[in-house]
Short mmCIF file of N, CA and C in Angstrom, two decimals:
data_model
loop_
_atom_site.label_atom_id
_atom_site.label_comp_id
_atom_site.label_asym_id
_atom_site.label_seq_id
_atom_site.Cartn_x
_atom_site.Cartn_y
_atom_site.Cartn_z
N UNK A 1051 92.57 150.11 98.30
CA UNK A 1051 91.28 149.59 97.85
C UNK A 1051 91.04 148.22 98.48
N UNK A 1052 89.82 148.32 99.14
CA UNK A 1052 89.85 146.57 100.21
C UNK A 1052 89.90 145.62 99.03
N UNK A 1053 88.89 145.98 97.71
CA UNK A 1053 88.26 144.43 97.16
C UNK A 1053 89.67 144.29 96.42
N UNK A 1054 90.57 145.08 96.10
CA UNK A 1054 91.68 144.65 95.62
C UNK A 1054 92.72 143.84 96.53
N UNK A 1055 93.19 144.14 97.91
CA UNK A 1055 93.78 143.88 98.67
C UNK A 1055 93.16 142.50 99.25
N UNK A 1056 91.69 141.96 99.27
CA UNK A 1056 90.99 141.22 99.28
C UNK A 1056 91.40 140.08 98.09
N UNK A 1057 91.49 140.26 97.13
CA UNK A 1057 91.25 139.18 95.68
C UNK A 1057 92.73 138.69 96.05
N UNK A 1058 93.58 139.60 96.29
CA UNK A 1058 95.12 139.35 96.01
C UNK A 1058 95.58 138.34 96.98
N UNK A 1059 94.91 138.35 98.49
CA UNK A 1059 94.87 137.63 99.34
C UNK A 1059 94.18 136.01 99.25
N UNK A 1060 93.17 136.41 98.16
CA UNK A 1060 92.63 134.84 98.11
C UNK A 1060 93.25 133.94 97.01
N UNK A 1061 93.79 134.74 96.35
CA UNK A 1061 94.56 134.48 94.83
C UNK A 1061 95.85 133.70 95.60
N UNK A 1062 96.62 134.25 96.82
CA UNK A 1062 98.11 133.57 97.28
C UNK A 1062 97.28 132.78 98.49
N UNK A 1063 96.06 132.38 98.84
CA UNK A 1063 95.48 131.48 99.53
C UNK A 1063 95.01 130.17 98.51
N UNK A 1064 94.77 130.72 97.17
CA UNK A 1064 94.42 129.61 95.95
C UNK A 1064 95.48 128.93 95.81
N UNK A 1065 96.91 129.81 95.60
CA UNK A 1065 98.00 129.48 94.95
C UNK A 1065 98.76 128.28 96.10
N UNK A 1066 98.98 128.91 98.00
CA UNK A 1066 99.37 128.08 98.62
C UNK A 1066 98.85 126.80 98.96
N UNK A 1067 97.19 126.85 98.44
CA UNK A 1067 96.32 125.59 98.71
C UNK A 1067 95.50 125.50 97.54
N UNK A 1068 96.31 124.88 96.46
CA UNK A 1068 95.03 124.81 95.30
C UNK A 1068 94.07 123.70 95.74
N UNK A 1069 92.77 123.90 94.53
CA UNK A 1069 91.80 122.67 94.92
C UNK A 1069 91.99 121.90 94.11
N UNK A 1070 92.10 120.40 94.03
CA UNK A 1070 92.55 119.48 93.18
C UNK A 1070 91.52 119.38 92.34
N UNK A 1071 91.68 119.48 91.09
CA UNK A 1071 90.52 119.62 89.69
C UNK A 1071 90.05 120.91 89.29
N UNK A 1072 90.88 122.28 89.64
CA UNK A 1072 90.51 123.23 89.55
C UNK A 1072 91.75 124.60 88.89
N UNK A 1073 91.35 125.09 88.35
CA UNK A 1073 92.72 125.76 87.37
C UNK A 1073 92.17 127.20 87.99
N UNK A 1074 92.95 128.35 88.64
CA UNK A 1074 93.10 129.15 88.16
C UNK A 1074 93.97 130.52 87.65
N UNK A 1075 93.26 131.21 86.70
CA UNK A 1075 94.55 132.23 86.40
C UNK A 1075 93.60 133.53 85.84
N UNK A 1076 94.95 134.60 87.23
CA UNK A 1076 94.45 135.69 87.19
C UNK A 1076 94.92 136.65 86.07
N UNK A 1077 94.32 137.44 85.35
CA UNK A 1077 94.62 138.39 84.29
C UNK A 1077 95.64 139.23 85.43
N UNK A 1078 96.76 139.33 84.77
CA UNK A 1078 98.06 140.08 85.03
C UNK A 1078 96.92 141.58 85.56
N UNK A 1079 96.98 142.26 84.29
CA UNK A 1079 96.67 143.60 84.42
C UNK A 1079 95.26 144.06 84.87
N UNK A 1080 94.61 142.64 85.42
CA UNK A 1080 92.71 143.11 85.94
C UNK A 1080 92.63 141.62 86.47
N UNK A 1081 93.04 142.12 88.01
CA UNK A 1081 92.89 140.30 88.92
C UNK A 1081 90.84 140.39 89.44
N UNK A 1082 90.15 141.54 89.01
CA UNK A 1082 88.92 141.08 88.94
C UNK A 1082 88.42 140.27 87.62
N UNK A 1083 89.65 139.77 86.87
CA UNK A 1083 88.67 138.94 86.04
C UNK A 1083 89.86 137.47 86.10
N UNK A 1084 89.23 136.23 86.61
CA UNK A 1084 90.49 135.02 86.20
C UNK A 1084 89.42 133.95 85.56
N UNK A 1085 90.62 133.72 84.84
CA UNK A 1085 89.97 132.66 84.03
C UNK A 1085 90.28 130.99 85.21
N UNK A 1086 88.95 130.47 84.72
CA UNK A 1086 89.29 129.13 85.71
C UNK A 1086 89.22 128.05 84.75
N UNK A 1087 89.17 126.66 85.36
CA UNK A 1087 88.57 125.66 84.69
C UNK A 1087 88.24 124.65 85.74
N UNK A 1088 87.36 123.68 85.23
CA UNK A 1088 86.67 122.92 86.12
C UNK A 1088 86.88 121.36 85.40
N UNK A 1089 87.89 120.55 86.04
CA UNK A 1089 88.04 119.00 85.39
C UNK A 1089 86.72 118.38 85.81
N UNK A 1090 86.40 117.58 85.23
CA UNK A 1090 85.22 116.37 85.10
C UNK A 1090 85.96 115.07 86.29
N UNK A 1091 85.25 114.35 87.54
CA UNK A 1091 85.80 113.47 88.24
C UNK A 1091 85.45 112.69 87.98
N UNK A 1092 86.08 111.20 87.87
CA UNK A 1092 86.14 110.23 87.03
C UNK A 1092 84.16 109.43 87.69
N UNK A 1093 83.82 109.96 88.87
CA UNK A 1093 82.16 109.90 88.80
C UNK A 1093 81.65 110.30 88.12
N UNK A 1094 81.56 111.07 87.18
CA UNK A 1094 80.31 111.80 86.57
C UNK A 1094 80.32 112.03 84.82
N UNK A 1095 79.53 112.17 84.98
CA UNK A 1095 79.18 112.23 83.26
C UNK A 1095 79.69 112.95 82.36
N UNK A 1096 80.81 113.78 83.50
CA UNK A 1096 81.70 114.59 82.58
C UNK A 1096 83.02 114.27 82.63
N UNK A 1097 83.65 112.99 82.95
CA UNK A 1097 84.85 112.52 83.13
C UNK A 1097 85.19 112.86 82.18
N UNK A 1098 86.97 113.27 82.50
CA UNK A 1098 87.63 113.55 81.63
C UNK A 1098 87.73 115.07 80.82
N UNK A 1099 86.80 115.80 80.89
CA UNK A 1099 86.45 117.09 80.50
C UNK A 1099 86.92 118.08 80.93
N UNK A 1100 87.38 119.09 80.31
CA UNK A 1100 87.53 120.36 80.95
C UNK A 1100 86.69 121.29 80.79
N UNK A 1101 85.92 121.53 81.95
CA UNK A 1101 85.25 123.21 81.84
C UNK A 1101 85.47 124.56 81.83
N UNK A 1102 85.77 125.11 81.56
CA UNK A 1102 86.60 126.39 81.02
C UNK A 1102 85.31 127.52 81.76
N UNK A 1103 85.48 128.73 82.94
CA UNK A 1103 84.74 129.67 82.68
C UNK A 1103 85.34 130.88 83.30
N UNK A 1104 84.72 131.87 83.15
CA UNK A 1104 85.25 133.28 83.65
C UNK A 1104 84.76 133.78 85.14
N UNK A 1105 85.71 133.67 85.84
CA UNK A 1105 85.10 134.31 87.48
C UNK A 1105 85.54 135.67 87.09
N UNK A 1106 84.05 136.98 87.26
CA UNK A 1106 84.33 138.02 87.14
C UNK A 1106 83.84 138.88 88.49
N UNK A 1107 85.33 139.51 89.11
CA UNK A 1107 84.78 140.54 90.25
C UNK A 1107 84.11 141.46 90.47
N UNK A 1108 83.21 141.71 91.20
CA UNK A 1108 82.88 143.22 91.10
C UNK A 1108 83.89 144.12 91.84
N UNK A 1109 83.56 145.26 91.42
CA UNK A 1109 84.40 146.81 91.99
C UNK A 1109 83.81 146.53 93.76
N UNK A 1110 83.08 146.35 94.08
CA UNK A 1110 82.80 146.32 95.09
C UNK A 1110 82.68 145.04 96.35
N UNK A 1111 83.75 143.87 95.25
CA UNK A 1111 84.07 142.62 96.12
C UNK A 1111 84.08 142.84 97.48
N UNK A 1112 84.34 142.28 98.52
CA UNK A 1112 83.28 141.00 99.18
C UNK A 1112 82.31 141.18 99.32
N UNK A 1113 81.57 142.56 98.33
CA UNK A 1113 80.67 142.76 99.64
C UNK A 1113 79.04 142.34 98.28
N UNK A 1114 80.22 142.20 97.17
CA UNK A 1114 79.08 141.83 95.96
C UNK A 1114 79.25 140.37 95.46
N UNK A 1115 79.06 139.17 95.28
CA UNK A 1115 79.01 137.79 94.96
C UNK A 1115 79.48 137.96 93.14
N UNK A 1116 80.65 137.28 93.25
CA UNK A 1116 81.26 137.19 91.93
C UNK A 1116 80.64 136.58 90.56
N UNK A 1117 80.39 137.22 89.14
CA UNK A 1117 80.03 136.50 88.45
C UNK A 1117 80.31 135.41 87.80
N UNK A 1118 79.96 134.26 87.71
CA UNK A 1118 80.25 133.45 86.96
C UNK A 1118 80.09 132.69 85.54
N UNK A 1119 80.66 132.69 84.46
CA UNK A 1119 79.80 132.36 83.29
C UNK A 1119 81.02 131.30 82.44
N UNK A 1120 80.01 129.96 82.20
CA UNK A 1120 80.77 129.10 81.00
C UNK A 1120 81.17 129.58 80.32
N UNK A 1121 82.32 129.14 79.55
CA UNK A 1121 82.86 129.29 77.93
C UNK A 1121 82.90 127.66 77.80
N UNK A 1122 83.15 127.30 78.45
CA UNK A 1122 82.76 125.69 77.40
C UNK A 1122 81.39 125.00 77.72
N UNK A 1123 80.95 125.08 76.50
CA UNK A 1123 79.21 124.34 76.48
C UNK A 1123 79.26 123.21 77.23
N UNK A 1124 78.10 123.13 77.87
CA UNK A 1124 78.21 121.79 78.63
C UNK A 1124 76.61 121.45 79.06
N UNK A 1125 76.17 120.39 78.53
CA UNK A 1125 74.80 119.63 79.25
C UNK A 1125 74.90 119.35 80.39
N UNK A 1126 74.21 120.34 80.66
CA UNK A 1126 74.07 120.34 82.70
C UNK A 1126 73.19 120.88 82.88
N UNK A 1127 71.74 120.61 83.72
CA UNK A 1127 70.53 121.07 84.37
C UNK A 1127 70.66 122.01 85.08
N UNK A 1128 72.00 122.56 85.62
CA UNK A 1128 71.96 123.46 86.57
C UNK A 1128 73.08 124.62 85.80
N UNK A 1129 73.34 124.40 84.54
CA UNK A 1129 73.91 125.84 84.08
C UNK A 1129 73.79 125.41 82.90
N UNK A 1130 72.76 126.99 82.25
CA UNK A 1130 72.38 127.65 80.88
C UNK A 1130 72.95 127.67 79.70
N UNK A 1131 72.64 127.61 78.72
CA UNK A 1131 72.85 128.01 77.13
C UNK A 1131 73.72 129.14 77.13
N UNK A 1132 73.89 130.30 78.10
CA UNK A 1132 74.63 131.12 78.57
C UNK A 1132 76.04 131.18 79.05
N UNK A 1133 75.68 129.60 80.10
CA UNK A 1133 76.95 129.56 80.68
C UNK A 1133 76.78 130.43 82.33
N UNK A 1134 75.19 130.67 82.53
CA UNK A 1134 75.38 131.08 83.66
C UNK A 1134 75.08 129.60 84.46
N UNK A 1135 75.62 129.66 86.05
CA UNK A 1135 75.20 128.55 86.63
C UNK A 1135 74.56 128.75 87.91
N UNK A 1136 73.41 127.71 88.19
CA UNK A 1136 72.35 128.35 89.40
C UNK A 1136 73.21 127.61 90.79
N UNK A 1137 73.72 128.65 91.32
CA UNK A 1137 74.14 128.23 92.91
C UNK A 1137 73.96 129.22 93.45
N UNK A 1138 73.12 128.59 94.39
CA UNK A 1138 73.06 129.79 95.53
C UNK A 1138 73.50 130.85 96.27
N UNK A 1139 74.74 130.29 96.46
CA UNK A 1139 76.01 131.07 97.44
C UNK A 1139 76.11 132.40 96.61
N UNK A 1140 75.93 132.06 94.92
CA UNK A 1140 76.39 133.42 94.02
C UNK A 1140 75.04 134.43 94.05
N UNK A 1141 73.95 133.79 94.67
CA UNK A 1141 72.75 134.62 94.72
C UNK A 1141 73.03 135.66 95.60
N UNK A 1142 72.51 137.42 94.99
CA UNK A 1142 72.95 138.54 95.77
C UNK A 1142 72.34 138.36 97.09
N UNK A 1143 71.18 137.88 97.22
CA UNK A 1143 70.15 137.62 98.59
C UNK A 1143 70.80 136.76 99.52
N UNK A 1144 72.39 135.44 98.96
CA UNK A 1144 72.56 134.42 99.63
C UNK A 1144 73.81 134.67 99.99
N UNK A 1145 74.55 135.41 99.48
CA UNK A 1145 76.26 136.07 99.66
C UNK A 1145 76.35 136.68 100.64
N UNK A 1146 77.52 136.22 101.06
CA UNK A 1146 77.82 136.72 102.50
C UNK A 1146 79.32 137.09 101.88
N UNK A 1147 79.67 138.14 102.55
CA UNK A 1147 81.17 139.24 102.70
C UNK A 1147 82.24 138.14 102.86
N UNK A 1148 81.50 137.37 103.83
CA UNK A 1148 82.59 136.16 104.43
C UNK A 1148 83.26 134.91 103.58
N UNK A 1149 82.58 134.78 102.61
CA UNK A 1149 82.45 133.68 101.33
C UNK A 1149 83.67 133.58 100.82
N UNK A 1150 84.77 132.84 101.23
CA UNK A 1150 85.74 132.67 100.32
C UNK A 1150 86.01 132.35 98.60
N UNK A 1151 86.87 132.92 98.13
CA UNK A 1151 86.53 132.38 96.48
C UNK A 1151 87.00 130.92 96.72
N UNK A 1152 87.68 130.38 97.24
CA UNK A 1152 88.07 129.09 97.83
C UNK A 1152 86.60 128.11 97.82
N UNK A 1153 86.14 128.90 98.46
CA UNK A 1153 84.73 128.29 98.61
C UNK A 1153 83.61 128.12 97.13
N UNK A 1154 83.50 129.14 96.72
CA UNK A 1154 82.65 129.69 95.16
C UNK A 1154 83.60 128.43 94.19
N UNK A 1155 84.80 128.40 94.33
CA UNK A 1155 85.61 127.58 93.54
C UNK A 1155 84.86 125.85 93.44
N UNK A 1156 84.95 125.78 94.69
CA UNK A 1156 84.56 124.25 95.25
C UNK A 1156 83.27 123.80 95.25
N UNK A 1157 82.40 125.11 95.04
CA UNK A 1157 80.89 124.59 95.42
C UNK A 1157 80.45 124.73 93.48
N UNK A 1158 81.45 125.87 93.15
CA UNK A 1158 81.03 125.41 91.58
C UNK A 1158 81.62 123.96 91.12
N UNK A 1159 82.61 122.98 91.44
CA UNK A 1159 83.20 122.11 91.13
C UNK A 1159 82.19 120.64 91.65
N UNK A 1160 81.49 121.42 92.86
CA UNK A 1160 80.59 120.30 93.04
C UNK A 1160 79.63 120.16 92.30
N UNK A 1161 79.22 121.31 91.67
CA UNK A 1161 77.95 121.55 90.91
C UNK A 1161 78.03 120.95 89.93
N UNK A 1162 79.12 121.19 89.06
CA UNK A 1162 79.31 120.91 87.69
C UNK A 1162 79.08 118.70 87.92
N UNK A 1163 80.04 118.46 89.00
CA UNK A 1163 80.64 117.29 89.09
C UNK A 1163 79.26 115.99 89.57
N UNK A 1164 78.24 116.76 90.16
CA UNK A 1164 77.24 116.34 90.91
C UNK A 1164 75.98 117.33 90.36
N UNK A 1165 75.46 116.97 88.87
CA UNK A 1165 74.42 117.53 88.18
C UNK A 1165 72.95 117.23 89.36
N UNK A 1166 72.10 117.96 89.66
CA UNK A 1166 70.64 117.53 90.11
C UNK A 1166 69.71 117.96 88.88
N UNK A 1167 68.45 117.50 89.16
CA UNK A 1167 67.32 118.27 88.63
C UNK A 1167 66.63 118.84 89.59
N UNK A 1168 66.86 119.24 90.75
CA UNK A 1168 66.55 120.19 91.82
C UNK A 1168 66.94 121.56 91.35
N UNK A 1169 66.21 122.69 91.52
CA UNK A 1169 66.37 123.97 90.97
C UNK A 1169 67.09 124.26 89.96
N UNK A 1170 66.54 123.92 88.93
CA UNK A 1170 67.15 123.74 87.75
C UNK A 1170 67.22 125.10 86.79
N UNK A 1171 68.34 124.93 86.12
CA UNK A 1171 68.08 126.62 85.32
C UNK A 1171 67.84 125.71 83.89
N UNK A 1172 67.96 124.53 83.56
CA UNK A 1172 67.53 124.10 82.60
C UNK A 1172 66.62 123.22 82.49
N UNK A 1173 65.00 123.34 82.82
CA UNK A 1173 63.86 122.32 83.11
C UNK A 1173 64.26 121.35 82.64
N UNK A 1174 64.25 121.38 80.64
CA UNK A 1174 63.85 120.11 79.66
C UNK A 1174 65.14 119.02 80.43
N UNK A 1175 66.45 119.98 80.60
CA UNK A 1175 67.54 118.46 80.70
C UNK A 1175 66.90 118.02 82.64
N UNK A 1176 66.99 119.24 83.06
CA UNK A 1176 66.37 118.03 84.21
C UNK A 1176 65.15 116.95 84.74
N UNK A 1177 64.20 117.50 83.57
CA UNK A 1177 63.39 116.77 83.22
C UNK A 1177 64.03 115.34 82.64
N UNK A 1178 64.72 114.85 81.38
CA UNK A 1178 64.95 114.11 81.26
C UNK A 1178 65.80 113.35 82.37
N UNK A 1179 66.41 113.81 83.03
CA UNK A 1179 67.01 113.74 84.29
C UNK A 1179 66.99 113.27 84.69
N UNK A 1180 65.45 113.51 85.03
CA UNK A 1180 64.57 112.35 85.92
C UNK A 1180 63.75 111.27 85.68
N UNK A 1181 63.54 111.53 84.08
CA UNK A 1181 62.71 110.71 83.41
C UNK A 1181 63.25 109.52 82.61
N UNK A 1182 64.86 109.67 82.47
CA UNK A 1182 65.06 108.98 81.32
C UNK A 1182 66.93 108.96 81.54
N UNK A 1183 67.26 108.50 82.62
CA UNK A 1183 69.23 108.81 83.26
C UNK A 1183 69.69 108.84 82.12
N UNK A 1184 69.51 107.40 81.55
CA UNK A 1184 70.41 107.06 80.63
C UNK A 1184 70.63 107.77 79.39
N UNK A 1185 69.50 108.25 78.92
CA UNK A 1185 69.96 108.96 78.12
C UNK A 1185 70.47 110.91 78.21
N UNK A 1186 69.93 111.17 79.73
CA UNK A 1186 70.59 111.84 80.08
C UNK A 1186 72.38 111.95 80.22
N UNK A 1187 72.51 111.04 80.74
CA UNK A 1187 74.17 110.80 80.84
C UNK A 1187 74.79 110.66 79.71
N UNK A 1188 74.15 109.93 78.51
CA UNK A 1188 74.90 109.70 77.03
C UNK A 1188 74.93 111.28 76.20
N UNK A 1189 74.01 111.83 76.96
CA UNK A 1189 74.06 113.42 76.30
C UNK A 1189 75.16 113.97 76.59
N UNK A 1190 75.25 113.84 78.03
CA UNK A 1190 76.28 114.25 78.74
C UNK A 1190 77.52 114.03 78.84
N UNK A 1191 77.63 113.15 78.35
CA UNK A 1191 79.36 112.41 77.85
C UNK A 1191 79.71 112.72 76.27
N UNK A 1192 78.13 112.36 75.77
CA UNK A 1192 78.61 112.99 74.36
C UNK A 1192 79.10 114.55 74.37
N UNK A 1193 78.45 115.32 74.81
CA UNK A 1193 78.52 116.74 75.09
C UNK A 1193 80.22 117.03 75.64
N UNK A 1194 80.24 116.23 76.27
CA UNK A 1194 81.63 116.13 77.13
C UNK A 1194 83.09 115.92 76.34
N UNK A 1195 82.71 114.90 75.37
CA UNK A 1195 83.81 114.63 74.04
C UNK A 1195 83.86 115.50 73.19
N UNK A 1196 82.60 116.05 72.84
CA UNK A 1196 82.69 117.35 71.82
C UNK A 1196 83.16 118.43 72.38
N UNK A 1197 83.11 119.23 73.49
CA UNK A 1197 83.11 120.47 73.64
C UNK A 1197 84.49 120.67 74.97
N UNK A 1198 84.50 119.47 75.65
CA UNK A 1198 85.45 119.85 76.62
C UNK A 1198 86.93 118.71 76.72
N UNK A 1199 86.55 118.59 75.62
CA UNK A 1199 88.27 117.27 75.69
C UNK A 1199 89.03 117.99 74.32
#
């Protein structure tokens, strides 16, 4: 099976080169589902935090863009009440076969770490965003003590 022989390969490419601020671990008995986490860098409004979410494969990896969804709540303009998060690369229209999870790993770590109000999946916070930092960021740290420390 490629997408299996595929995951297993990026899993001992994770393991020989992890990314610094980034956890992951594959379910023993179903390596299409690993649990990750995403540390907060001492820049951003989520210092100190851990983000907790589920990278889930499809049956038909590389050739389908992996899902991604929070388990730890987090005030961020660019991922949902859901826990889904808006990056492109995971868009079916923007995925390419070629896309390392190496990559999906790092570009979610930037996301989380480097909030915009540019294409936002959550208007109101990127609205305040832009309207009002400061109390954007105190949301965001508060949010950060409650839910991910």
């Amino acid at each position: 099976m490629t997408a299996l022989r595929r995951i297993q390969k990026e899993l001992s490419d994770i393991s020989k080169k992890p990314i610094e601020g980034i956890t992951v671990d594959a379910e023993e008995d179903n390596l299409f589902m690993w649990k990750c986490a995403v540390k907060g860098t001492s820049n951003s409004p989520y210092r100190n935090g851990t983000f907790r979410f589920v990278l889930e494969l499809p049956q038909n990896f590389p050739f389908k863009p992996p899902n991604v969804t929070f388990t730890t709540k987090i005030y961020h303009p660019g991922i949902n009440d859901e826990g889904q998060i808006c990056v492109p690369i995971l868009r079916g229209d923007e995925w390419k076969p070629s896309i390392t999870l190496s990559t999906v790993l790092a570009v979610i770590q930037e996301k989380v770490n480097n909030p915009s109000p540019d294409d936002p999946f959550e208007p109101e916070i990127a609205a305040l965003m832009k309207t009002d930092k400061a109390t954007f960021l105190a949301t965001a740290r508060d949010h950060t003590k409650k839910y991910a420390m």
